[in-house]
Short mmCIF file of C-alpha atoms in Angstrom, two decimals:
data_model
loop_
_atom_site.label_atom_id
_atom_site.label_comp_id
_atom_site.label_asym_id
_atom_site.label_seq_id
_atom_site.Cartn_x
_atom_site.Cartn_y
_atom_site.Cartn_z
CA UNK D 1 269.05 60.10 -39.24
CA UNK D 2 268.66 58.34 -42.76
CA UNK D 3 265.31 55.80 -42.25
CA UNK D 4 265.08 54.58 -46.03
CA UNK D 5 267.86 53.32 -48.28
CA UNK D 6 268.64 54.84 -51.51
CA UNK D 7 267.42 53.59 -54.51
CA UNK D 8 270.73 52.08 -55.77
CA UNK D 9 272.09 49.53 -57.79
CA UNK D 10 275.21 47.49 -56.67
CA UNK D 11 276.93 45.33 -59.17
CA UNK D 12 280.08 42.73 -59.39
CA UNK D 13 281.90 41.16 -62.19
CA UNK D 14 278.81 39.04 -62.97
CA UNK D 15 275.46 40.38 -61.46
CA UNK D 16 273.92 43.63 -61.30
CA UNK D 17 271.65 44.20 -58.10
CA UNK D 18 268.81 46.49 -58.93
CA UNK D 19 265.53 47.49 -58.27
CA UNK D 20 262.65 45.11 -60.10
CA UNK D 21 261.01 47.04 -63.25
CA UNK D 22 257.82 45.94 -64.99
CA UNK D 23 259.41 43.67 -67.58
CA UNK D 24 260.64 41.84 -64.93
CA UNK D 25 256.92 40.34 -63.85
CA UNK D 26 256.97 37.37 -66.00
CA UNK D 27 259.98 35.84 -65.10
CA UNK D 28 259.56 36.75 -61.28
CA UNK D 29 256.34 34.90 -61.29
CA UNK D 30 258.11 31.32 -62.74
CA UNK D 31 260.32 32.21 -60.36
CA UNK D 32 258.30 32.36 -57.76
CA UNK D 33 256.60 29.05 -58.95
CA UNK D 34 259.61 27.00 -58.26
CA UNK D 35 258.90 23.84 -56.30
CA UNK D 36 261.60 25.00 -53.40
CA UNK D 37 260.43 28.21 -53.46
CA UNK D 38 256.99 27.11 -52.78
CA UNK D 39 258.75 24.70 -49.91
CA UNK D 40 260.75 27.05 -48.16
CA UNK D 41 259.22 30.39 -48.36
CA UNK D 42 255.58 31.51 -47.41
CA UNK D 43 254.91 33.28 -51.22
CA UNK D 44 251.48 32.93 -52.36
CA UNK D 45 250.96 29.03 -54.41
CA UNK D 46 250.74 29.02 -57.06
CA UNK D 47 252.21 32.48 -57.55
CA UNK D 48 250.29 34.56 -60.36
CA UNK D 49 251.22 36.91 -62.94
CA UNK D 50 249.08 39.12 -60.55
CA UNK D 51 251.16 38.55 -56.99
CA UNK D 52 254.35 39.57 -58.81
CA UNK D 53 252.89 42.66 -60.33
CA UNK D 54 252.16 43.43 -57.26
CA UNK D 55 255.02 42.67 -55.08
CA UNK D 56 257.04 44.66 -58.14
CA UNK D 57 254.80 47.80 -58.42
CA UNK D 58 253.57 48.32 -55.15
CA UNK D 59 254.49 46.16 -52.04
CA UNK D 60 258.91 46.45 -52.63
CA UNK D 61 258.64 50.35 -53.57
CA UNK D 62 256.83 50.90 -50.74
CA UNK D 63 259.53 48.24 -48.51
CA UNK D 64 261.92 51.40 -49.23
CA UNK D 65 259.77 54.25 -49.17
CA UNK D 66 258.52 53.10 -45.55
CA UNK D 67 262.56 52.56 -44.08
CA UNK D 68 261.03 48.42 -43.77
CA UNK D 69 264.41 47.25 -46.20
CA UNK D 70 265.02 47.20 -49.71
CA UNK D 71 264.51 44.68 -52.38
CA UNK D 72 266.84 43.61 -55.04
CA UNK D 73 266.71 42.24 -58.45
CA UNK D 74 269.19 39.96 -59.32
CA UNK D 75 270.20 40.07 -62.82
CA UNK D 76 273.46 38.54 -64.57
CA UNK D 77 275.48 40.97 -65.91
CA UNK D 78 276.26 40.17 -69.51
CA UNK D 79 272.80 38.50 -70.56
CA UNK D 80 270.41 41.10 -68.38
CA UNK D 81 268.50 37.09 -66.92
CA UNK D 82 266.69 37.80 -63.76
CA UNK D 83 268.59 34.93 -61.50
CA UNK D 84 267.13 35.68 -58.24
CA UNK D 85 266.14 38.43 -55.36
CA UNK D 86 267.39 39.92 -52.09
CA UNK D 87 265.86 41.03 -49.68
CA UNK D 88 266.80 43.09 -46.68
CA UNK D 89 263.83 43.44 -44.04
CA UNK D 90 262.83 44.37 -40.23
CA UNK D 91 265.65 47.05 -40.60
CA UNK D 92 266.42 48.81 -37.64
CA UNK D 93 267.65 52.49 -38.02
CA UNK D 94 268.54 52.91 -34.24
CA UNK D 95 270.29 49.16 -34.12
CA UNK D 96 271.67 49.75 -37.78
CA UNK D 97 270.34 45.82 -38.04
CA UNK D 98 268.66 44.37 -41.30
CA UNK D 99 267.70 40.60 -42.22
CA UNK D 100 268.52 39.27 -45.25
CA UNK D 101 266.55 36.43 -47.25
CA UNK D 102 267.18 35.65 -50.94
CA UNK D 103 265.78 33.23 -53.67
CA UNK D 104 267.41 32.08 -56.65
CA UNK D 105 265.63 30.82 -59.49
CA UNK D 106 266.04 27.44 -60.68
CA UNK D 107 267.72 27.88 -64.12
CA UNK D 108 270.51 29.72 -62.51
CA UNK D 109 271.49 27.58 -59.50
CA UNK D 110 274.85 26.29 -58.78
CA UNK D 111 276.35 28.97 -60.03
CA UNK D 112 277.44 30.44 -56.69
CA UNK D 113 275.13 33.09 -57.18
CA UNK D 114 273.19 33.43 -54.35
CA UNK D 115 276.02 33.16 -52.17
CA UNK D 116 277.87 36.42 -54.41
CA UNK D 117 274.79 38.35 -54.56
CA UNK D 118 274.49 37.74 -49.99
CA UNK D 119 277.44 39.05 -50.08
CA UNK D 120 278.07 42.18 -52.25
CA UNK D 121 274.69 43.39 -50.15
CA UNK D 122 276.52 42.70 -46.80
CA UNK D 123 279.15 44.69 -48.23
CA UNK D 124 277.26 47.52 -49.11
CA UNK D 125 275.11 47.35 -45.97
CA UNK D 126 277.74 47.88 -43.83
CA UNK D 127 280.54 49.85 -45.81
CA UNK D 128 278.27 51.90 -47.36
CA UNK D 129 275.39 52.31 -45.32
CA UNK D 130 277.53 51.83 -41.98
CA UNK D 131 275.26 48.95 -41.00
CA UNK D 132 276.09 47.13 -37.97
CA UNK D 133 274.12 43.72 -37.56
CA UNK D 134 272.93 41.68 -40.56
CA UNK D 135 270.68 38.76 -39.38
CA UNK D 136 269.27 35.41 -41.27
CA UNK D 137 266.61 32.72 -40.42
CA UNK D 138 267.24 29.54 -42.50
CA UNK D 139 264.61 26.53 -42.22
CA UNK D 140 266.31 23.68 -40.31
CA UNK D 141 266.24 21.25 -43.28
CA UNK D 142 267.32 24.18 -45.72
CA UNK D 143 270.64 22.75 -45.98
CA UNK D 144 271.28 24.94 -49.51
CA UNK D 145 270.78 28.18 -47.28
CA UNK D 146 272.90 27.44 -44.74
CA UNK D 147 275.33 26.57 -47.07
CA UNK D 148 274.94 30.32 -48.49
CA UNK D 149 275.22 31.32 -44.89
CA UNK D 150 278.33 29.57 -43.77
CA UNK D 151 279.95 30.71 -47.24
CA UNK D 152 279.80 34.13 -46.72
CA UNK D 153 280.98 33.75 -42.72
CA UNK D 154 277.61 33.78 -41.04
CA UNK D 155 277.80 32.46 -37.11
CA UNK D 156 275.10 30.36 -35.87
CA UNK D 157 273.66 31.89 -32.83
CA UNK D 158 270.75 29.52 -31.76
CA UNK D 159 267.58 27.97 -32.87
CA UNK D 160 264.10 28.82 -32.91
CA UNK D 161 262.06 25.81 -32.13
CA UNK D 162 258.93 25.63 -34.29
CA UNK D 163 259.16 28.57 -35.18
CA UNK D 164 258.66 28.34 -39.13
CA UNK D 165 255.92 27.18 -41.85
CA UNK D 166 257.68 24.67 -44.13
CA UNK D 167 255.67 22.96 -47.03
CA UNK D 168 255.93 19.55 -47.97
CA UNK D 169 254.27 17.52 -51.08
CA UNK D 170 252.05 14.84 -49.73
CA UNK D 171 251.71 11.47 -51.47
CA UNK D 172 248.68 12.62 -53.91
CA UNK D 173 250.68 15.65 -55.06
CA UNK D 174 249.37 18.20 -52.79
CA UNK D 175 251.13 20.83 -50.78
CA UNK D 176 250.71 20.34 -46.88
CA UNK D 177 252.17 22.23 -44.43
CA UNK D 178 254.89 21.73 -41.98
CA UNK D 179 256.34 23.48 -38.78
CA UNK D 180 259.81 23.62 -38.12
CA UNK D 181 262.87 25.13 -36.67
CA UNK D 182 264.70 28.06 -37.55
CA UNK D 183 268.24 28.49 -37.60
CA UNK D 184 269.31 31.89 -36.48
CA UNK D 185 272.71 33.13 -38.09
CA UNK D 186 274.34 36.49 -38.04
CA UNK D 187 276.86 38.87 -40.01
CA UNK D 188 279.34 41.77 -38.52
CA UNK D 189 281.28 43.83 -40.26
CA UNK D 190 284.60 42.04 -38.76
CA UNK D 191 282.83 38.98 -39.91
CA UNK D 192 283.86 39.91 -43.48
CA UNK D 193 287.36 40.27 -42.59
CA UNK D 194 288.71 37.87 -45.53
CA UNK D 195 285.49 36.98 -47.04
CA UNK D 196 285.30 39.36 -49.45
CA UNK D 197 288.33 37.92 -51.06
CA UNK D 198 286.12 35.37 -52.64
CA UNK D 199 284.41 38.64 -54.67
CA UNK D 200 286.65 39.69 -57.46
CA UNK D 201 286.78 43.45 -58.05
CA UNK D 202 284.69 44.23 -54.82
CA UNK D 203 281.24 46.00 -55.39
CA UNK D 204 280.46 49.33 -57.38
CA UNK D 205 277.17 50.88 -56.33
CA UNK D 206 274.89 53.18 -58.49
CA UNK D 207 273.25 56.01 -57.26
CA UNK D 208 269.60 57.70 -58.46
CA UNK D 209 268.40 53.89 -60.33
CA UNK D 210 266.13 54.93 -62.58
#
Protein backbone atom coordinates (compact mmCIF):
# COMPACT_ATOMS: atom_id res chain seq x y z
CA UNK A 1 0.00 0.00 0.00
CA UNK A 2 1.11 3.66 -1.03
CA UNK A 3 2.21 5.45 2.64
CA UNK A 4 3.57 8.86 1.10
CA UNK A 5 1.94 11.10 -1.48
CA UNK A 6 3.57 12.02 -4.62
CA UNK A 7 5.31 15.00 -5.03
CA UNK A 8 2.70 16.75 -7.26
CA UNK A 9 1.44 19.91 -8.17
CA UNK A 10 -2.38 20.52 -8.61
CA UNK A 11 -3.52 23.67 -10.23
CA UNK A 12 -6.99 25.58 -11.24
CA UNK A 13 -7.79 28.48 -13.37
CA UNK A 14 -6.10 30.79 -10.83
CA UNK A 15 -3.66 28.99 -8.35
CA UNK A 16 -1.06 26.54 -8.74
CA UNK A 17 -0.58 24.16 -5.61
CA UNK A 18 3.01 23.15 -5.29
CA UNK A 19 5.64 22.17 -3.21
CA UNK A 20 7.54 25.35 -1.31
CA UNK A 21 11.14 26.05 -3.00
CA UNK A 22 13.84 28.22 -1.44
CA UNK A 23 12.80 31.53 -2.98
CA UNK A 24 9.78 31.10 -1.36
CA UNK A 25 11.37 31.75 2.43
CA UNK A 26 10.95 35.40 2.47
CA UNK A 27 7.56 35.77 1.74
CA UNK A 28 6.51 32.62 3.88
CA UNK A 29 8.07 34.22 6.84
CA UNK A 30 5.75 37.76 6.47
CA UNK A 31 3.39 35.39 6.02
CA UNK A 32 3.76 33.71 8.83
CA UNK A 33 4.05 37.09 10.77
CA UNK A 34 0.51 37.99 10.15
CA UNK A 35 -1.34 39.14 13.24
CA UNK A 36 -4.18 36.20 12.65
CA UNK A 37 -1.77 33.89 11.92
CA UNK A 38 -0.02 34.50 15.08
CA UNK A 39 -3.80 34.33 16.75
CA UNK A 40 -5.02 31.28 15.39
CA UNK A 41 -2.23 28.99 14.74
CA UNK A 42 0.59 27.76 17.18
CA UNK A 43 3.70 28.95 14.53
CA UNK A 44 6.64 30.17 16.27
CA UNK A 45 6.17 34.49 17.18
CA UNK A 46 7.57 36.24 15.76
CA UNK A 47 8.30 33.86 12.89
CA UNK A 48 12.03 34.25 11.52
CA UNK A 49 13.63 34.10 8.29
CA UNK A 50 15.15 31.01 10.10
CA UNK A 51 11.66 28.98 11.12
CA UNK A 52 10.59 29.20 7.47
CA UNK A 53 13.84 27.96 6.10
CA UNK A 54 13.32 25.42 8.05
CA UNK A 55 9.79 24.38 7.82
CA UNK A 56 10.63 24.76 3.75
CA UNK A 57 13.91 22.71 3.60
CA UNK A 58 13.55 20.26 6.12
CA UNK A 59 10.40 19.80 8.37
CA UNK A 60 7.49 19.69 4.98
CA UNK A 61 9.96 17.38 2.80
CA UNK A 62 10.25 15.23 5.41
CA UNK A 63 5.95 15.61 6.20
CA UNK A 64 5.96 13.54 2.74
CA UNK A 65 8.87 11.49 2.88
CA UNK A 66 7.59 10.07 6.39
CA UNK A 67 3.61 9.26 4.86
CA UNK A 68 2.68 12.28 7.96
CA UNK A 69 0.73 14.54 4.83
CA UNK A 70 1.89 16.83 2.36
CA UNK A 71 2.35 20.51 2.27
CA UNK A 72 1.34 22.90 -0.35
CA UNK A 73 2.38 26.17 -1.67
CA UNK A 74 -0.14 28.31 -2.76
CA UNK A 75 0.78 30.45 -5.56
CA UNK A 76 -1.56 32.55 -8.04
CA UNK A 77 -1.32 31.46 -11.28
CA UNK A 78 -0.60 34.37 -13.57
CA UNK A 79 1.71 36.53 -11.16
CA UNK A 80 3.70 33.30 -9.49
CA UNK A 81 2.59 35.48 -5.52
CA UNK A 82 2.80 32.99 -2.77
CA UNK A 83 -1.02 33.56 -1.35
CA UNK A 84 -1.09 30.96 1.21
CA UNK A 85 -0.41 27.06 2.31
CA UNK A 86 -2.17 23.73 2.75
CA UNK A 87 -1.63 21.41 4.67
CA UNK A 88 -2.78 17.83 4.90
CA UNK A 89 -1.61 16.04 8.26
CA UNK A 90 -2.20 12.91 10.76
CA UNK A 91 -2.90 10.95 7.44
CA UNK A 92 -4.04 7.64 7.89
CA UNK A 93 -3.07 5.03 5.16
CA UNK A 94 -5.30 2.19 6.64
CA UNK A 95 -8.43 4.83 7.29
CA UNK A 96 -7.48 6.69 3.92
CA UNK A 97 -8.19 9.91 6.46
CA UNK A 98 -6.08 13.24 6.29
CA UNK A 99 -6.70 16.75 8.12
CA UNK A 100 -6.52 19.68 6.38
CA UNK A 101 -5.44 23.25 7.80
CA UNK A 102 -4.55 26.21 5.55
CA UNK A 103 -3.36 29.91 5.95
CA UNK A 104 -3.73 32.62 3.64
CA UNK A 105 -1.65 35.54 3.69
CA UNK A 106 -2.99 38.84 4.28
CA UNK A 107 -2.44 40.65 0.92
CA UNK A 108 -4.43 38.03 -0.80
CA UNK A 109 -7.56 37.62 1.33
CA UNK A 110 -11.03 37.91 0.15
CA UNK A 111 -10.31 36.62 -2.82
CA UNK A 112 -12.01 33.25 -2.22
CA UNK A 113 -8.81 31.71 -2.22
CA UNK A 114 -8.51 29.74 0.59
CA UNK A 115 -11.78 28.33 0.15
CA UNK A 116 -10.60 27.23 -3.90
CA UNK A 117 -7.32 26.06 -2.86
CA UNK A 118 -9.51 23.55 0.34
CA UNK A 119 -11.07 22.44 -2.25
CA UNK A 120 -9.07 21.46 -5.40
CA UNK A 121 -6.95 19.39 -2.49
CA UNK A 122 -10.21 17.60 -1.38
CA UNK A 123 -10.58 16.87 -4.88
CA UNK A 124 -7.44 15.42 -5.47
CA UNK A 125 -7.37 13.64 -2.10
CA UNK A 126 -10.10 11.67 -2.80
CA UNK A 127 -10.36 11.31 -6.73
CA UNK A 128 -6.97 10.91 -7.11
CA UNK A 129 -5.56 9.46 -4.19
CA UNK A 130 -8.96 7.50 -3.38
CA UNK A 131 -9.05 9.18 0.02
CA UNK A 132 -11.93 8.52 2.12
CA UNK A 133 -12.24 10.94 5.24
CA UNK A 134 -10.89 14.52 5.16
CA UNK A 135 -11.12 16.09 8.70
CA UNK A 136 -10.74 19.94 10.04
CA UNK A 137 -10.40 21.58 13.54
CA UNK A 138 -11.38 25.30 13.36
CA UNK A 139 -10.94 27.55 16.63
CA UNK A 140 -14.43 28.35 17.98
CA UNK A 141 -14.14 32.13 17.37
CA UNK A 142 -12.45 31.44 13.86
CA UNK A 143 -15.49 32.49 12.18
CA UNK A 144 -13.30 33.09 8.65
CA UNK A 145 -12.44 29.22 8.81
CA UNK A 146 -15.57 28.00 9.27
CA UNK A 147 -16.72 30.01 6.69
CA UNK A 148 -14.01 28.14 4.37
CA UNK A 149 -15.43 25.02 5.87
CA UNK A 150 -19.11 25.41 5.30
CA UNK A 151 -18.17 26.72 1.64
CA UNK A 152 -16.71 23.80 0.47
CA UNK A 153 -19.65 21.40 2.26
CA UNK A 154 -17.88 20.49 5.46
CA UNK A 155 -20.47 18.91 8.28
CA UNK A 156 -20.00 19.85 11.77
CA UNK A 157 -19.61 16.80 13.82
CA UNK A 158 -19.04 18.07 17.46
CA UNK A 159 -16.87 20.16 19.60
CA UNK A 160 -13.83 19.77 21.46
CA UNK A 161 -14.07 21.66 24.66
CA UNK A 162 -10.79 23.40 25.51
CA UNK A 163 -9.18 21.76 23.47
CA UNK A 164 -7.07 24.54 21.55
CA UNK A 165 -4.28 27.36 22.27
CA UNK A 166 -5.71 30.63 20.91
CA UNK A 167 -3.65 33.95 21.29
CA UNK A 168 -5.00 37.12 22.14
CA UNK A 169 -3.24 40.79 22.31
CA UNK A 170 -3.45 42.07 25.81
CA UNK A 171 -3.96 45.76 26.55
CA UNK A 172 -0.01 46.68 26.55
CA UNK A 173 0.44 45.03 23.16
CA UNK A 174 1.55 41.70 24.20
CA UNK A 175 0.52 38.30 23.02
CA UNK A 176 -1.21 36.14 25.84
CA UNK A 177 -2.57 33.03 25.48
CA UNK A 178 -5.99 31.62 25.39
CA UNK A 179 -7.75 28.13 25.53
CA UNK A 180 -10.60 27.37 23.58
CA UNK A 181 -12.87 25.09 21.74
CA UNK A 182 -12.47 23.34 18.66
CA UNK A 183 -14.91 22.82 16.10
CA UNK A 184 -14.65 19.46 14.50
CA UNK A 185 -15.88 19.36 10.73
CA UNK A 186 -15.55 16.70 8.14
CA UNK A 187 -15.41 16.03 4.21
CA UNK A 188 -16.62 12.71 2.13
CA UNK A 189 -16.31 12.18 -1.13
CA UNK A 190 -20.34 12.33 -1.59
CA UNK A 191 -19.90 15.51 0.31
CA UNK A 192 -18.57 17.08 -2.93
CA UNK A 193 -21.45 16.00 -4.87
CA UNK A 194 -22.22 19.65 -6.39
CA UNK A 195 -19.51 21.50 -4.78
CA UNK A 196 -17.12 21.30 -7.18
CA UNK A 197 -19.32 23.25 -9.47
CA UNK A 198 -18.12 26.34 -7.78
CA UNK A 199 -14.36 25.31 -9.37
CA UNK A 200 -14.25 26.20 -13.00
CA UNK A 201 -12.32 23.74 -15.17
CA UNK A 202 -11.89 21.17 -12.24
CA UNK A 203 -8.21 20.43 -11.12
CA UNK A 204 -5.14 19.27 -13.33
CA UNK A 205 -2.43 17.61 -11.27
CA UNK A 206 1.36 17.44 -12.12
CA UNK A 207 3.34 14.60 -11.62
CA UNK A 208 7.43 14.34 -10.71
CA UNK A 209 7.43 18.51 -9.28
CA UNK A 210 10.67 19.34 -9.61
Amino acid sequence: MTSTFPNVSISTERLVLRPFEEPDIQSFADMMNDELVTAWTSVPQPYTEADARSWITELAPAERAEGRGIVFAVTEFLTQRLVGIVHLRNTDWRLRSSEISYVIAPWARGEGYASEAALITAQWLFNDQKFERLELRTPADNTASQQVAQKIGCISEGVLRGAWIARARTDDGEWTEVRTDLIVWSLLPEDLEGVGDQLPGGFTSFGDWN
